Coordinates of C-alpha atoms in Angstrom, one line a residue:
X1 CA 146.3 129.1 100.3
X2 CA 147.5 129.3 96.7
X3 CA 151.2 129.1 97.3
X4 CA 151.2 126.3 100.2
X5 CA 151.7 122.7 99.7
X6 CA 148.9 120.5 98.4
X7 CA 147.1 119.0 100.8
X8 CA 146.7 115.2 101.3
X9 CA 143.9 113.7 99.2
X10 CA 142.9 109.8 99.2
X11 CA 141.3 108.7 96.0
X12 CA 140.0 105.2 97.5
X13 CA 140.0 101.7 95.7
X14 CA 140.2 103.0 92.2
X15 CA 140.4 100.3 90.2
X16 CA 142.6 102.0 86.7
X17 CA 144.2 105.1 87.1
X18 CA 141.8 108.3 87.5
X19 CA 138.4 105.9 87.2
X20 CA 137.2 108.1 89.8
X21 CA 135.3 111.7 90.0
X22 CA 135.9 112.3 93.4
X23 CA 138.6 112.1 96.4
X24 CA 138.8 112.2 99.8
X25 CA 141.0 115.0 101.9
X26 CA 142.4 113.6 104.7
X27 CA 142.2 117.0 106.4
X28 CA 140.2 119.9 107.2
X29 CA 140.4 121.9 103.9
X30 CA 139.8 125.6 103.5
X31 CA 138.7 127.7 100.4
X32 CA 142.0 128.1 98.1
X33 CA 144.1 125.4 99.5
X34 CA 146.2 123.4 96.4
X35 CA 144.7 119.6 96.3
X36 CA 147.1 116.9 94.9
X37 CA 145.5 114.7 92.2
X38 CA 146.1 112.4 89.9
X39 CA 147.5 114.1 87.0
X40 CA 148.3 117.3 88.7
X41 CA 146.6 119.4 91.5
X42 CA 143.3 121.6 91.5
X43 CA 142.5 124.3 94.5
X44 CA 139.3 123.7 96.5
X45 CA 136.8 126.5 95.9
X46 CA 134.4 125.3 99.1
X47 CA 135.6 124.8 102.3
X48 CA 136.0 121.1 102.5
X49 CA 135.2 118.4 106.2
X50 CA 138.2 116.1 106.5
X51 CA 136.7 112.9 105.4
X52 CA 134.2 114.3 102.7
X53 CA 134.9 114.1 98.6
X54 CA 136.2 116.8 96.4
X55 CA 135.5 116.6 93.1
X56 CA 139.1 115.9 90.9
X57 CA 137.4 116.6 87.7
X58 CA 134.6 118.8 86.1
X59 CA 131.4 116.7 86.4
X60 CA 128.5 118.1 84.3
X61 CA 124.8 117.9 85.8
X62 CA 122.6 114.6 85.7
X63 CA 126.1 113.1 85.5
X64 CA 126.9 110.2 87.3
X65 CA 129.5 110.4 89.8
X66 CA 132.1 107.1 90.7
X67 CA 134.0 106.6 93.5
X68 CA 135.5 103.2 94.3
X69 CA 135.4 103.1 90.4
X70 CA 131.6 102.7 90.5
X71 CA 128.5 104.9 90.6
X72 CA 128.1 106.6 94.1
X73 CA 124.9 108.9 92.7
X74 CA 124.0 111.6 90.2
X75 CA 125.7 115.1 90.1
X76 CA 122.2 117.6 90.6
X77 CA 124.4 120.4 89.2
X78 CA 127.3 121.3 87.2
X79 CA 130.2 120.6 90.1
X80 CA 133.5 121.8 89.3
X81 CA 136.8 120.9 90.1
X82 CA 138.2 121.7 93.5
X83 CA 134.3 121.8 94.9
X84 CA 133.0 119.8 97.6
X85 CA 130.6 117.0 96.9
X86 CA 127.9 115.8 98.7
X87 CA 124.5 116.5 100.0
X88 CA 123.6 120.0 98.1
X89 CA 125.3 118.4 94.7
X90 CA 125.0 114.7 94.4
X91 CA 122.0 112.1 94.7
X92 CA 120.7 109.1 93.8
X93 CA 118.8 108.7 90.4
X94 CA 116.1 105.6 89.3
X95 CA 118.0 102.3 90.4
X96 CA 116.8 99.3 88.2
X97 CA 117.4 95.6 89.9
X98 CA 118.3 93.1 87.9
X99 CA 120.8 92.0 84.8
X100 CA 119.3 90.8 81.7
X101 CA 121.7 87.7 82.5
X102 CA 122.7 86.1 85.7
X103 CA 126.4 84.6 85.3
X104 CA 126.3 81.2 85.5
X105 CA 129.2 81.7 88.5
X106 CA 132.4 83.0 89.8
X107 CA 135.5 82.0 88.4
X108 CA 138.0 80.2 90.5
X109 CA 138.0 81.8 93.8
X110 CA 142.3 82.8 95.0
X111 CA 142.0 84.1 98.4
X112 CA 144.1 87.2 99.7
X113 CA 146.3 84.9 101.4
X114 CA 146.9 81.8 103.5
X115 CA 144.8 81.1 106.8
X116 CA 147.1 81.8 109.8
X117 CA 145.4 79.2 112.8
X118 CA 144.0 76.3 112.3
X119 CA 142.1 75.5 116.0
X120 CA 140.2 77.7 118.2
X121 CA 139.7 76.9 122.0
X122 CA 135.9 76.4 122.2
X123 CA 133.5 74.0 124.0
X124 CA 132.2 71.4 122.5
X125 CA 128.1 70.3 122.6
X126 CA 127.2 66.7 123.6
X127 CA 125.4 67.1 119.9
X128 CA 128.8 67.8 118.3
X129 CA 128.1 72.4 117.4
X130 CA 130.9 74.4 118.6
X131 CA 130.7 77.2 121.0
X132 CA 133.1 80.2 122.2
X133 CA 130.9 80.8 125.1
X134 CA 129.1 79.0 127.8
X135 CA 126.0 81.2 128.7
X136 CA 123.0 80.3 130.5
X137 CA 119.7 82.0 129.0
X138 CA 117.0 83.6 130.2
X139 CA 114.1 83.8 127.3
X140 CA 111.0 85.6 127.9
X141 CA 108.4 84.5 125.4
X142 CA 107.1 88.3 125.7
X143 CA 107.6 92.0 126.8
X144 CA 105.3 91.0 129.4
X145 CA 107.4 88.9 131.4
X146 CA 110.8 90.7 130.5
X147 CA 110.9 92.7 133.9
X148 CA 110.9 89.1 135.8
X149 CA 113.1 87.7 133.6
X150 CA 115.8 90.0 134.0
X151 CA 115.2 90.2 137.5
X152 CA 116.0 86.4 137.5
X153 CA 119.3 86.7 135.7
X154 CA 120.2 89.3 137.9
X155 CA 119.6 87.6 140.8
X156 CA 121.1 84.1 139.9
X157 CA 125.0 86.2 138.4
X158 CA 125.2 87.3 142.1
X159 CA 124.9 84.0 143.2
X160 CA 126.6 81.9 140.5
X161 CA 129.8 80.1 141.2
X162 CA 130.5 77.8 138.5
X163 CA 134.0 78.9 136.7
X164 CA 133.3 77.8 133.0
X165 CA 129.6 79.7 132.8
X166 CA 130.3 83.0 131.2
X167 CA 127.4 84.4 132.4
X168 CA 123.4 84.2 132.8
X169 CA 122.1 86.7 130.1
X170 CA 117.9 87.9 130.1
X171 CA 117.1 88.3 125.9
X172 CA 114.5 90.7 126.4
X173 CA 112.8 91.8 123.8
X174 CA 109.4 94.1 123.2
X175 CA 107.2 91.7 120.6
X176 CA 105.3 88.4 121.5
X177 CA 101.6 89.5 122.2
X178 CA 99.8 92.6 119.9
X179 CA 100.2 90.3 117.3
X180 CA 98.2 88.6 114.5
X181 CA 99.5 84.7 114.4
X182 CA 100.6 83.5 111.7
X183 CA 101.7 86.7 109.9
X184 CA 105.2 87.5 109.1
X185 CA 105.9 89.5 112.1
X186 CA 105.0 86.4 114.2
X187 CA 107.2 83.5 112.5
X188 CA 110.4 86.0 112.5
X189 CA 109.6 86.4 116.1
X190 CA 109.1 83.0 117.1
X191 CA 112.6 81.6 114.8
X192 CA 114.2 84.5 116.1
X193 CA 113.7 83.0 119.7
X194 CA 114.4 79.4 118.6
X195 CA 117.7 80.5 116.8
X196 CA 118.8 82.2 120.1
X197 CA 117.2 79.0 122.4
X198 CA 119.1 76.4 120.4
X199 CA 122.4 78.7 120.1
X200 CA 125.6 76.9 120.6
X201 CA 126.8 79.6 122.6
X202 CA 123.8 79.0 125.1
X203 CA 124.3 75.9 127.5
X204 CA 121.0 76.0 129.4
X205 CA 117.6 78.1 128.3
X206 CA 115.0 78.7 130.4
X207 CA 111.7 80.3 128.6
X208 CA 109.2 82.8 130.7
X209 CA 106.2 83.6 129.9
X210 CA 103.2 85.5 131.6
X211 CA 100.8 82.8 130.4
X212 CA 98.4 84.8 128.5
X213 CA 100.5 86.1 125.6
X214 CA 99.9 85.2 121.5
X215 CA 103.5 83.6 122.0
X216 CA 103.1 81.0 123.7
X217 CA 106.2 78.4 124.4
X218 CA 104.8 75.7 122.4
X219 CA 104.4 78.0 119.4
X220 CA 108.1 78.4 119.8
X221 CA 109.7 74.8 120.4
X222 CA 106.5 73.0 118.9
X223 CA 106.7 69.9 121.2
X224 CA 110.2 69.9 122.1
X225 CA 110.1 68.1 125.5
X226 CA 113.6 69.3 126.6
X227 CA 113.0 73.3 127.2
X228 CA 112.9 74.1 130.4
X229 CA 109.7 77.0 130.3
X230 CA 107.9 78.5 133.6
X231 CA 104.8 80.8 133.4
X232 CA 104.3 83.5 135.9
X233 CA 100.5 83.5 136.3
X234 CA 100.3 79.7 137.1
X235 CA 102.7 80.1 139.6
X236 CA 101.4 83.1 141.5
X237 CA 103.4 86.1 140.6
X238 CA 107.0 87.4 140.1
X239 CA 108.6 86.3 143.8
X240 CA 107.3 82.3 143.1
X241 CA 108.6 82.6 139.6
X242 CA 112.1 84.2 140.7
X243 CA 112.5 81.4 143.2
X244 CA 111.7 78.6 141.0
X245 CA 114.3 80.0 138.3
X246 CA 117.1 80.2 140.4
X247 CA 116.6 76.4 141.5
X248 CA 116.3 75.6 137.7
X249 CA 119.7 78.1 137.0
X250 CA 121.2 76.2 139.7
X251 CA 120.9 72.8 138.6
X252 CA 121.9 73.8 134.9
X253 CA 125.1 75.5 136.4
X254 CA 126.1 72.5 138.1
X255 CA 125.7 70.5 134.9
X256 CA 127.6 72.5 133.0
X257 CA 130.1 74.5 135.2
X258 CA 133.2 72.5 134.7
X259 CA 133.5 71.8 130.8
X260 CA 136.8 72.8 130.2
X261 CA 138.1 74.7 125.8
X262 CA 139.4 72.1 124.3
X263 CA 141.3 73.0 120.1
X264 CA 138.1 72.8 117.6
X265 CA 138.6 73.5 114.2
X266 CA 138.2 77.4 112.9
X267 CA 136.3 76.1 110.1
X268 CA 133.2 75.5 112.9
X269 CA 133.4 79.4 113.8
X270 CA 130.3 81.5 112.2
X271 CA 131.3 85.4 111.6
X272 CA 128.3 87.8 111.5
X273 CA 129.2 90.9 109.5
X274 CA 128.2 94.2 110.9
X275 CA 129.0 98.2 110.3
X276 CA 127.7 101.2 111.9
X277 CA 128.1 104.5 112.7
X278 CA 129.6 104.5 109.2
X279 CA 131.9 107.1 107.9
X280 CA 133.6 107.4 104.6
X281 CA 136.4 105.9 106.2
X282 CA 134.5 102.8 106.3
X283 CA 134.7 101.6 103.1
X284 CA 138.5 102.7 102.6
X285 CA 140.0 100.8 105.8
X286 CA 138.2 98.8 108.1
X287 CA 135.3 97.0 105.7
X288 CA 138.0 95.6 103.0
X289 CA 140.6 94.6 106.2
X290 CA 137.6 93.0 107.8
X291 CA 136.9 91.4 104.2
X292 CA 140.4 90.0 104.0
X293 CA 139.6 88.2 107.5
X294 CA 136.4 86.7 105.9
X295 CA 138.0 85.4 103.2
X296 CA 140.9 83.8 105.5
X297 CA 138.0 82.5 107.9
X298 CA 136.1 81.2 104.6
X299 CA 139.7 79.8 103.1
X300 CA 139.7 77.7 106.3
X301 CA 136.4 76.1 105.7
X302 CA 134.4 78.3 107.6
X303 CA 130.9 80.2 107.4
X304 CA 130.7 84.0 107.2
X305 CA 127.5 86.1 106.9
X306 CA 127.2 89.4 105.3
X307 CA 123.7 91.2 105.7
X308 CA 121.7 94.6 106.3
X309 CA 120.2 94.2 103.1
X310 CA 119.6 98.4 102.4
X311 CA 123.4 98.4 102.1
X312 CA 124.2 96.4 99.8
X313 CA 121.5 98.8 97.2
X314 CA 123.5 100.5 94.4
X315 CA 125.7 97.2 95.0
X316 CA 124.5 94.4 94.7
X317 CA 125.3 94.0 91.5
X318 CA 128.5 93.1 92.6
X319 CA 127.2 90.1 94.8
X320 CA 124.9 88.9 92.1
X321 CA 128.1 88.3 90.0
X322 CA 129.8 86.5 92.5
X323 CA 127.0 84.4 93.3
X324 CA 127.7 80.6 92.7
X325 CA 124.7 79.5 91.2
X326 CA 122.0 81.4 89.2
X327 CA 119.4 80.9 91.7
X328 CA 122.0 82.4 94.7
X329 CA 122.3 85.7 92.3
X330 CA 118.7 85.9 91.3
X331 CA 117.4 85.6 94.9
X332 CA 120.1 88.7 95.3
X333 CA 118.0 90.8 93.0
X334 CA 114.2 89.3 94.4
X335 CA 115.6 90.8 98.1
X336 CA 116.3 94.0 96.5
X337 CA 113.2 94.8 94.3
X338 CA 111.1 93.6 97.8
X339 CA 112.9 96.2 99.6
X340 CA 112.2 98.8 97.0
X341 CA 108.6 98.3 97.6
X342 CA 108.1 97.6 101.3
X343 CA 110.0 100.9 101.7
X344 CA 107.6 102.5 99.1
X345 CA 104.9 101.0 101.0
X346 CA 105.6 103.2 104.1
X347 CA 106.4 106.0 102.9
X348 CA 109.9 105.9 102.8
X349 CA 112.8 105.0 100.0
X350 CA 116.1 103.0 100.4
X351 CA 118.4 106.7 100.2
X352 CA 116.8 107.3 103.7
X353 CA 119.4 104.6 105.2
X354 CA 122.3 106.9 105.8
X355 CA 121.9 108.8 108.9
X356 CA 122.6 112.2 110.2
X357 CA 126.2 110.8 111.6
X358 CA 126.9 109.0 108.0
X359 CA 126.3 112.0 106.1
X360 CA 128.2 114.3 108.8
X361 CA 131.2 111.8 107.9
X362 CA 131.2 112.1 104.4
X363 CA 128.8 109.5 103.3
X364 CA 126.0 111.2 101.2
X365 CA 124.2 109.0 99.3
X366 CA 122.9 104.6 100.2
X367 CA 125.0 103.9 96.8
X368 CA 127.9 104.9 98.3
X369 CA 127.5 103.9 101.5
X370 CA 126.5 100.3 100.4
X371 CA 129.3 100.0 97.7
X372 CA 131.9 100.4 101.0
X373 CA 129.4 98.3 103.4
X374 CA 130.0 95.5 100.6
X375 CA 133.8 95.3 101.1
X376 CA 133.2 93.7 104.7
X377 CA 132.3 90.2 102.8
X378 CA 135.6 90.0 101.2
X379 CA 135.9 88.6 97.6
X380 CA 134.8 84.9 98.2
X381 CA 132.2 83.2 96.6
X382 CA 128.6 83.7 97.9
X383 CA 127.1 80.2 98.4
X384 CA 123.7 81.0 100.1
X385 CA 120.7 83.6 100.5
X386 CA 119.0 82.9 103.7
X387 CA 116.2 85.0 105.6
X388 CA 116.1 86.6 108.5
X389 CA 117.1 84.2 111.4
X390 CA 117.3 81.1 109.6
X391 CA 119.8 78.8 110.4
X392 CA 123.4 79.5 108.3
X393 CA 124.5 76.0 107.1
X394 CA 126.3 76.5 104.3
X395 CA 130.4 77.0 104.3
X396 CA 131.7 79.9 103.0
X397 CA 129.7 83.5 102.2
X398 CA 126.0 83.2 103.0
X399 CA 124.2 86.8 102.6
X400 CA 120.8 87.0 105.2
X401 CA 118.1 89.5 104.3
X402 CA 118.4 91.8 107.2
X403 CA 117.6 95.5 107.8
X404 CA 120.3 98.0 107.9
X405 CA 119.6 98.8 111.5
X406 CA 122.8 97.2 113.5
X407 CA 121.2 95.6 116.6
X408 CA 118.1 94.2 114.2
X409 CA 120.6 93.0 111.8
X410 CA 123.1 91.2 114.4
X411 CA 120.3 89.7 116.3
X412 CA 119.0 87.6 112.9
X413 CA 122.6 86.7 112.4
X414 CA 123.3 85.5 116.3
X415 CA 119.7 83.9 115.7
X416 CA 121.2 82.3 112.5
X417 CA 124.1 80.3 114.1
X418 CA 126.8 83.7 114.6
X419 CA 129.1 82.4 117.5
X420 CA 131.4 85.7 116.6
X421 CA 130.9 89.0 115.5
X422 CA 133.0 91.7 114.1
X423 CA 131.8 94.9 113.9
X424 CA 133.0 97.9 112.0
X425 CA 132.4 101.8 112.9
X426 CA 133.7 105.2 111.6
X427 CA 132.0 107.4 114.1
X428 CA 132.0 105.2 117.4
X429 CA 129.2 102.7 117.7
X430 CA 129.3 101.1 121.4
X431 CA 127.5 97.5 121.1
X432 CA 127.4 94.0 122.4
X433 CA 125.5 90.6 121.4
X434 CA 125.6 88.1 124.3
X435 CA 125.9 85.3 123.7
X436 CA 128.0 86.2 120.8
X437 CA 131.0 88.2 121.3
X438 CA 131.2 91.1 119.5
X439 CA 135.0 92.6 118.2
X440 CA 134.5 96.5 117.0
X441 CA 137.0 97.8 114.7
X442 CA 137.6 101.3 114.1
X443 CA 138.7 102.9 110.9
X444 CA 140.6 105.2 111.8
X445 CA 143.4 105.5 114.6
X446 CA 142.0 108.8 116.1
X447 CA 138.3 106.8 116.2
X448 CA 140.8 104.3 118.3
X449 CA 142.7 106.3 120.5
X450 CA 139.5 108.8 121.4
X451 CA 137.0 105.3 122.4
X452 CA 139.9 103.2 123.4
X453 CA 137.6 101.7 125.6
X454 CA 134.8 100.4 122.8
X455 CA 137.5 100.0 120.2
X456 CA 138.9 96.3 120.4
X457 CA 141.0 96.8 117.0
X458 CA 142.6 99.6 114.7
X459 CA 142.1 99.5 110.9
X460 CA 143.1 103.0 110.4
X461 CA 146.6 102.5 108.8
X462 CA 145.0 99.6 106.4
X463 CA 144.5 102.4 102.9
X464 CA 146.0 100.5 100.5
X465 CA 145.8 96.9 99.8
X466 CA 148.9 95.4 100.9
X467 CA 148.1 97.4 104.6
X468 CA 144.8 96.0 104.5
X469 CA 145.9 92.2 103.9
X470 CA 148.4 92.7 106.5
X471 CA 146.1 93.9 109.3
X472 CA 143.3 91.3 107.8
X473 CA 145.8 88.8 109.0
X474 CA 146.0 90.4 112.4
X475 CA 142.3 90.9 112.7
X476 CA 141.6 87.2 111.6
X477 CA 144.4 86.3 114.5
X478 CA 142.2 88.3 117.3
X479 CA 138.6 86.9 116.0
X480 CA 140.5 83.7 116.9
X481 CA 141.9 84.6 119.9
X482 CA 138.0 86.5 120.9
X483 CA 136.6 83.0 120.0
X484 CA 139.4 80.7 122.5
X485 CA 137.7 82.6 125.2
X486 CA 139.7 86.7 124.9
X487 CA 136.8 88.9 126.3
X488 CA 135.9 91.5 124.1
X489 CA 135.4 95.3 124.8
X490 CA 131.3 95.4 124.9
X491 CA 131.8 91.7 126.7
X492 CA 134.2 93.4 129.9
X493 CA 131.7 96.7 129.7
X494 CA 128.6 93.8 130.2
X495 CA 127.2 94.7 126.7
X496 CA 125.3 92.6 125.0
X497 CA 121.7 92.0 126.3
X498 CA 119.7 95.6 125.9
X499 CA 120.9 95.2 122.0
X500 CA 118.8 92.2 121.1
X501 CA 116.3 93.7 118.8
X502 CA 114.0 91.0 116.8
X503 CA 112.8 92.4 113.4
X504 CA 109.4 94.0 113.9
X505 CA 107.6 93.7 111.2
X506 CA 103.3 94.5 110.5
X507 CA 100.5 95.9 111.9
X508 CA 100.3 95.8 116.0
X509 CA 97.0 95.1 117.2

């Protein structure tokens, strides 16, 4: 109403005073109701969603629109003040990739502020990798011999007895035979598998297979004599092949049921980078607090990996110009413009990404959505471009070329070395990643308080910096803690197996 006080309006991460077009009410706002902005107040002439933008200027059609001080889309119509932006008034225009120079490199890199721990508990390999858990795994080579395999881990939990083994975990997938070999499809599949075979979080593997399958175990491990692999049709059927599981299980429980955490170095930790279930919250509280902890984990010498390459469109721009070599930024831009036309290719464009739940909380168009994704890698360097599943070896901020679809996404990065995972959701994503552990964070308090349950952290209060590098420091604090053994929420619901989701990729035949 015209006479009552202004409501509460968030204008998010602008970097100068009044850079942006747009704000976000913090509240349900109806027709008439006074908005405070900068420079004065305007009344909203739509009925406005808590969480979704208003418009704190006039903004003339074919316009581009910023938020976060950048371009979020294209007004399709004249949009005065006071109105509510989003679906039926802003989009995305032509998107070129590419600079017409790459800089040559970051400048000196300050991060938000000083790493608080120093040592994780972990196990440590006989071959020196660090681990924050001590699973045993059960890998079917295809979809075909899923059903036994998780019949066998099923069978050998209710049996194990060995303290220090977190767990025996089936990684089921769907691929593996309907296949051409050699094609793309097949050598994501079969690194994928590797990547989660040789994980450090994995301290036995045993590999199933029906014996018929395109995937066969030697197409996986090559001649690897030390994988452990049984094949249902040469020994008779699901009972024999149950049976001579759990003897193997046994045996590698023995082995490995009394190593004991001993202090390893945070800088051996590998954070995957995950959001979904996004809301417009995302990018104003718990991507930049989770960014601060990247940079603290990357300060201390350690590995972080940002992906989901259809969010960072409309942003990576901002990558390419932290990238610390030419060649780091120009791969940036080859990942983008690949996207653009496998997307074309079937029938589909990168502004599909946000989904119905995005766009119900606030996020309308993949340029906004990816410049808030973008905040969850922090403001460190980026040292690497790797593809999907391939091992993660350099420190500090390596981007993989992922999809934006969360358990796709966090399987190449578990496949790529993750031994942690945090995980950041605006409209309540419930998710695990054995045999990483996976810490959600929630941004906002009533997101915490309503899934207390899936929610392991709160970054709702973190909207403004100083709040964000002051919870950072307490969300860098519990990743270390959820590394030295702390189960996680997904890990005490027993998450973490159904979400293993290799990237599917060509034709099936």
């Amino acid at each position: 109403m015209t006479g009552s006080k202004p409501a509460e309006v968030v204008v998010p991460l602008v970097p100068r005073d009044g850079a942006d077009d747009v704000g976000l009410v913090r509240s349900d706002v109806r027709r008439g109701t006074l908005i405070q902005v900068a420079g004065g107040v305007v009344a909203a002439i739509d009925d406005i969603p808590a969480g979704h933008k208003v418009a704190v200027r006039a903004i003339a059609d074919g316009a581009p629109v910023h938020k976060y001080g950048e371009v979020i889309g294209v007004a399709r119509r004249d949009i005065p003040p006071g109105a509510h932006v989003h679906l039926h008034n802003l989009g995305v225009g032509p998107h070129s990739v590419g600079a017409a120079t790459v800089p040559a490199g970051p400048s000196v890199w300050t991060p938000p502020a000083a790493p608080t721990r120093e040592h994780f508990l972990g196990y440590r390999r006989p071959d020196g990798r660090a681990a924050t858990r001590n699973h045993i795994a059960v890998l079917p080579t295809v979809n075909c011999s899923a059903t036994v395999s998780r019949m066998i881990a099923q069978t050998a939990n209710a049996r194990l007895t060995a303290p220090s083994v977190d767990g025996v975990i089936a990684l089921t997938h769907d691929l593996g035979c309907g296949m051409a070999e050699g094609t793309a499809g097949d050598d994501i599949l079969r690194r994928t598998l590797r990547g989660y075979a040789g994980h450090a979080n994995v301290a036995g593997v045993l590999m199933v297979s029906l014996g018929c399958e395109v995937n066969q175990p030697e197409n996986v491990f090559g001649d690897v004599p030390a994988v452990e692999t049984l094949a249902i049709q040469d020994l008779g059927g699901t009972a024999a092949t149950v049976n001579a599981a759990l003897d193997r299980i046994a045996a590698m429980a023995s082995h490995i049921g009394g190593l004991e955490r001993e202090p390893i170095p945070v800088a051996e930790l590998t954070l995957g980078l995950q959001c979904g279930g996004s809301d417009a919250y995302s990018g104003l509280t718990a991507n930049p607090t989770l960014g601060v902890a990247a940079d603290l984990l990357v300060a201390a010498g350690g590995r972080v990996i940002l992906g989901e390459t259809p969010e960072i469109y409309g942003a990576e721009h901002l990558l390419r110009d932290r990238a610390a070599t030419p060649a780091v930024g120009r791969r940036i831009d080859e990942l983008i413009a690949w996207w653009q036309a496998y997307t074309a290719r079937n029938d589909a464009e990168l502004d599909n990404n946000p989904s119905t739940g995005n766009r119900a909380g606030g996020i309308t168009t993949i340029w906004e959505k990816s410049l808030g994704a973008v905040l969850k890698g922090g403001t460190s360097p980026l040292n690497d471009v790797v593809a999907y599943a391939e091992p993660v070896t350099a420190p500090g901020l390596t981007f993989m070329d992922t999809p934006g679809y969360d358990p796709v996404s966090a399987t190449g990065m578990v496949a790529g070395g993750a031994n942690l995972l945090a995980f950041t959701t605006g409209r309540g994503s419930v998710f695990g990643s054995r045999p990483t552990p996976c810490l959600k964070i929630s941004t906002t308090t009533r997101l915490y308080e309503h899934m207390r349950g899936d929610m392991d952290f709160d970054a709702g209060p973190a909207m403004s910096r100083d709040e964000q590098i002051r919870h950072g420091i307490v969300l860098f604090e519990a990743l270390v803690d959820m590394a030295s053994g702390t189960p996680s929420k997904s890990e005490a619901l027993g998450f973490g197996t159904e979400e293993i989701v290799p990237w599917r990729m060509g034709a099936v035949v």
